[in-house]
Amino acid sequence: MSPHASSTRRFGFAAGHRYWVEAWTPAENGRVFGRLTVPHGHNYTLDVTVRGPIDPQTGMVIDLAELKRIVAETVVERFDHADLNADPLFRGRVPTTENVAVAVWELLAPKLGADRLARVRVWEDPTLYVDVRGEPPGGEPSGEMARK
Ligand code: NI
């Protein structure tokens, strides 16, 4: 059996959002989200980790140029300079960092394979990131939050 490894490639995109639940009144939104109801932007950093056996011929887990192309076409072009609230992926889903990470997972898993996509880490700023990892069969992606 060939050795396994995880490879991570970093991306960036700038996007705008606000926290808003359509079903709530403005007062309820304000009470829960405060200033986050005001449209604002972030320079997001995205770390995409793929895992698998190291191919004995190429020495690679994945062609990292191919990974770069897939993430750029699938995620960066979609979200860069976008209003996340206007994206159908966030219809009925507040574009929190957690939900951005889940949306990235949903976009990439079909392209990379859920078994090969090991982790999606979305940094909203240098002090806050959210991880989403692969799901157990039949389960939902699991989220994890960290604040340094
Ligand atoms: Ni924000």
Short mmCIF file of C-alpha atoms and ligand atoms in Angstrom, two decimals:
data_model
loop_
_atom_site.label_atom_id
_atom_site.label_comp_id
_atom_site.label_asym_id
_atom_site.label_seq_id
_atom_site.Cartn_x
_atom_site.Cartn_y
_atom_site.Cartn_z
CA MET A 1 0.00 0.00 0.00
CA SER A 2 1.43 3.38 -0.91
CA PRO A 3 1.85 6.01 1.78
CA HIS A 4 -0.97 8.50 2.19
CA ALA A 5 -0.70 12.25 2.56
CA SER A 6 -2.84 15.36 2.83
CA SER A 7 -2.13 18.33 0.59
CA THR A 8 -3.50 21.81 1.17
CA ARG A 9 -3.77 24.65 -1.28
CA ARG A 10 -4.68 28.21 -0.25
CA PHE A 11 -7.03 30.55 -2.09
CA GLY A 12 -8.51 33.97 -1.45
CA PHE A 13 -11.64 35.82 -2.35
CA ALA A 14 -13.31 39.04 -1.29
CA ALA A 15 -17.06 38.92 -0.73
CA GLY A 16 -19.82 40.88 0.89
CA HIS A 17 -22.55 39.66 3.17
CA ARG A 18 -24.82 40.46 6.01
CA TYR A 19 -26.53 38.29 8.59
CA TRP A 20 -30.25 38.32 8.04
CA VAL A 21 -33.05 35.80 8.50
CA GLU A 22 -35.85 36.65 6.08
CA ALA A 23 -38.52 35.12 8.29
CA TRP A 24 -37.63 37.45 11.15
CA THR A 25 -38.59 41.06 11.68
CA PRO A 26 -35.87 43.71 11.42
CA ALA A 27 -36.04 44.03 15.21
CA GLU A 28 -35.45 40.30 15.70
CA ASN A 29 -32.56 40.33 13.23
CA GLY A 30 -31.07 43.32 15.02
CA ARG A 31 -31.43 41.64 18.41
CA VAL A 32 -29.66 38.45 17.30
CA PHE A 33 -27.09 39.76 14.82
CA GLY A 34 -26.56 43.41 15.84
CA ARG A 35 -24.12 45.22 13.54
CA LEU A 36 -23.73 42.08 11.42
CA THR A 37 -27.07 42.94 9.78
CA VAL A 38 -25.28 45.84 8.02
CA PRO A 39 -23.79 44.83 4.63
CA HIS A 40 -20.00 44.60 4.84
CA GLY A 41 -17.18 42.63 3.29
CA HIS A 42 -14.37 40.25 4.14
CA ASN A 43 -11.19 39.11 2.51
CA TYR A 44 -11.69 35.40 2.93
CA THR A 45 -8.90 32.87 2.85
CA LEU A 46 -9.79 29.33 1.82
CA ASP A 47 -7.63 26.29 2.53
CA VAL A 48 -8.67 23.17 0.62
CA THR A 49 -7.14 19.89 1.78
CA VAL A 50 -7.21 16.72 -0.29
CA ARG A 51 -5.99 13.36 0.92
CA GLY A 52 -5.15 10.02 -0.52
CA PRO A 53 -2.39 7.68 -1.52
CA ILE A 54 0.73 9.20 -3.02
CA ASP A 55 0.81 8.00 -6.61
CA PRO A 56 4.04 5.97 -6.94
CA GLN A 57 4.68 7.32 -10.45
CA THR A 58 3.88 11.02 -10.05
CA GLY A 59 4.68 11.33 -6.35
CA MET A 60 1.45 13.29 -5.91
CA VAL A 61 -1.80 12.91 -3.98
CA ILE A 62 -3.49 15.09 -6.58
CA ASP A 63 -2.26 17.22 -9.43
CA LEU A 64 -2.06 20.51 -7.54
CA ALA A 65 -2.42 22.49 -10.76
CA GLU A 66 -5.68 20.63 -11.37
CA LEU A 67 -6.79 21.36 -7.80
CA LYS A 68 -6.01 25.03 -8.35
CA ARG A 69 -8.03 25.10 -11.55
CA ILE A 70 -11.03 23.29 -10.02
CA VAL A 71 -11.23 25.52 -6.94
CA ALA A 72 -10.69 28.69 -8.98
CA GLU A 73 -13.45 27.79 -11.43
CA THR A 74 -15.87 26.36 -8.89
CA VAL A 75 -15.48 28.59 -5.85
CA VAL A 76 -13.31 31.66 -6.40
CA GLU A 77 -14.94 32.81 -9.63
CA ARG A 78 -18.34 32.36 -8.02
CA PHE A 79 -17.70 34.16 -4.74
CA ASP A 80 -15.02 36.76 -5.53
CA HIS A 81 -16.54 40.25 -5.43
CA ALA A 82 -19.96 38.69 -4.96
CA ASP A 83 -22.80 39.49 -2.61
CA LEU A 84 -23.09 36.16 -0.83
CA ASN A 85 -26.68 36.84 0.25
CA ALA A 86 -27.65 37.01 -3.45
CA ASP A 87 -26.15 33.58 -4.25
CA PRO A 88 -28.78 30.81 -4.42
CA LEU A 89 -26.49 28.72 -2.21
CA PHE A 90 -27.39 31.08 0.64
CA ARG A 91 -31.11 31.20 0.01
CA GLY A 92 -32.57 30.40 3.40
CA ARG A 93 -29.07 30.06 4.84
CA VAL A 94 -27.30 32.92 6.61
CA PRO A 95 -23.83 33.40 5.03
CA THR A 96 -21.92 32.89 8.25
CA THR A 97 -18.38 31.56 8.02
CA GLU A 98 -19.81 28.16 8.98
CA ASN A 99 -22.25 28.22 6.08
CA VAL A 100 -19.66 29.55 3.65
CA ALA A 101 -17.47 26.55 4.54
CA VAL A 102 -20.41 24.15 4.06
CA ALA A 103 -21.24 25.78 0.69
CA VAL A 104 -17.62 25.41 -0.45
CA TRP A 105 -17.74 21.78 0.61
CA GLU A 106 -20.93 21.23 -1.37
CA LEU A 107 -19.38 22.83 -4.46
CA LEU A 108 -16.12 20.90 -4.28
CA ALA A 109 -17.15 17.43 -3.09
CA PRO A 110 -18.77 16.48 -6.44
CA LYS A 111 -15.69 17.68 -8.34
CA LEU A 112 -12.97 16.20 -6.13
CA GLY A 113 -14.81 13.26 -4.60
CA ALA A 114 -16.04 13.38 -0.99
CA ASP A 115 -13.51 10.66 -0.08
CA ARG A 116 -10.61 12.72 -1.44
CA LEU A 117 -11.75 16.10 -0.10
CA ALA A 118 -10.45 15.99 3.47
CA ARG A 119 -11.16 19.44 4.80
CA VAL A 120 -12.41 22.88 3.85
CA ARG A 121 -11.13 25.67 6.07
CA VAL A 122 -12.56 29.16 5.59
CA TRP A 123 -10.87 32.10 7.28
CA GLU A 124 -13.09 35.14 7.62
CA ASP A 125 -10.13 37.10 8.95
CA PRO A 126 -6.78 36.15 10.51
CA THR A 127 -8.44 35.46 13.88
CA LEU A 128 -11.34 33.22 12.85
CA TYR A 129 -11.66 30.07 10.82
CA VAL A 130 -14.21 27.32 10.39
CA ASP A 131 -13.47 23.75 9.32
CA VAL A 132 -15.80 21.40 7.52
CA ARG A 133 -14.69 17.81 7.12
CA GLY A 134 -15.99 14.80 5.28
CA GLU A 135 -19.15 13.20 6.45
CA PRO A 136 -19.62 9.62 7.56
CA PRO A 137 -21.59 7.70 4.90
CA GLY A 138 -25.14 9.04 4.78
CA GLY A 139 -24.34 11.83 7.20
CA GLU A 140 -24.04 15.56 6.92
CA PRO A 141 -20.76 17.43 6.73
CA SER A 142 -19.60 18.21 10.23
CA GLY A 143 -18.51 21.68 11.22
CA GLU A 144 -16.02 22.84 13.75
CA MET A 145 -15.21 26.36 14.81
CA ALA A 146 -12.09 27.85 16.26
CA ARG A 147 -11.13 31.31 17.36
CA LYS A 148 -7.48 31.94 18.01
NI NI B 1 -19.11 39.50 8.27
#
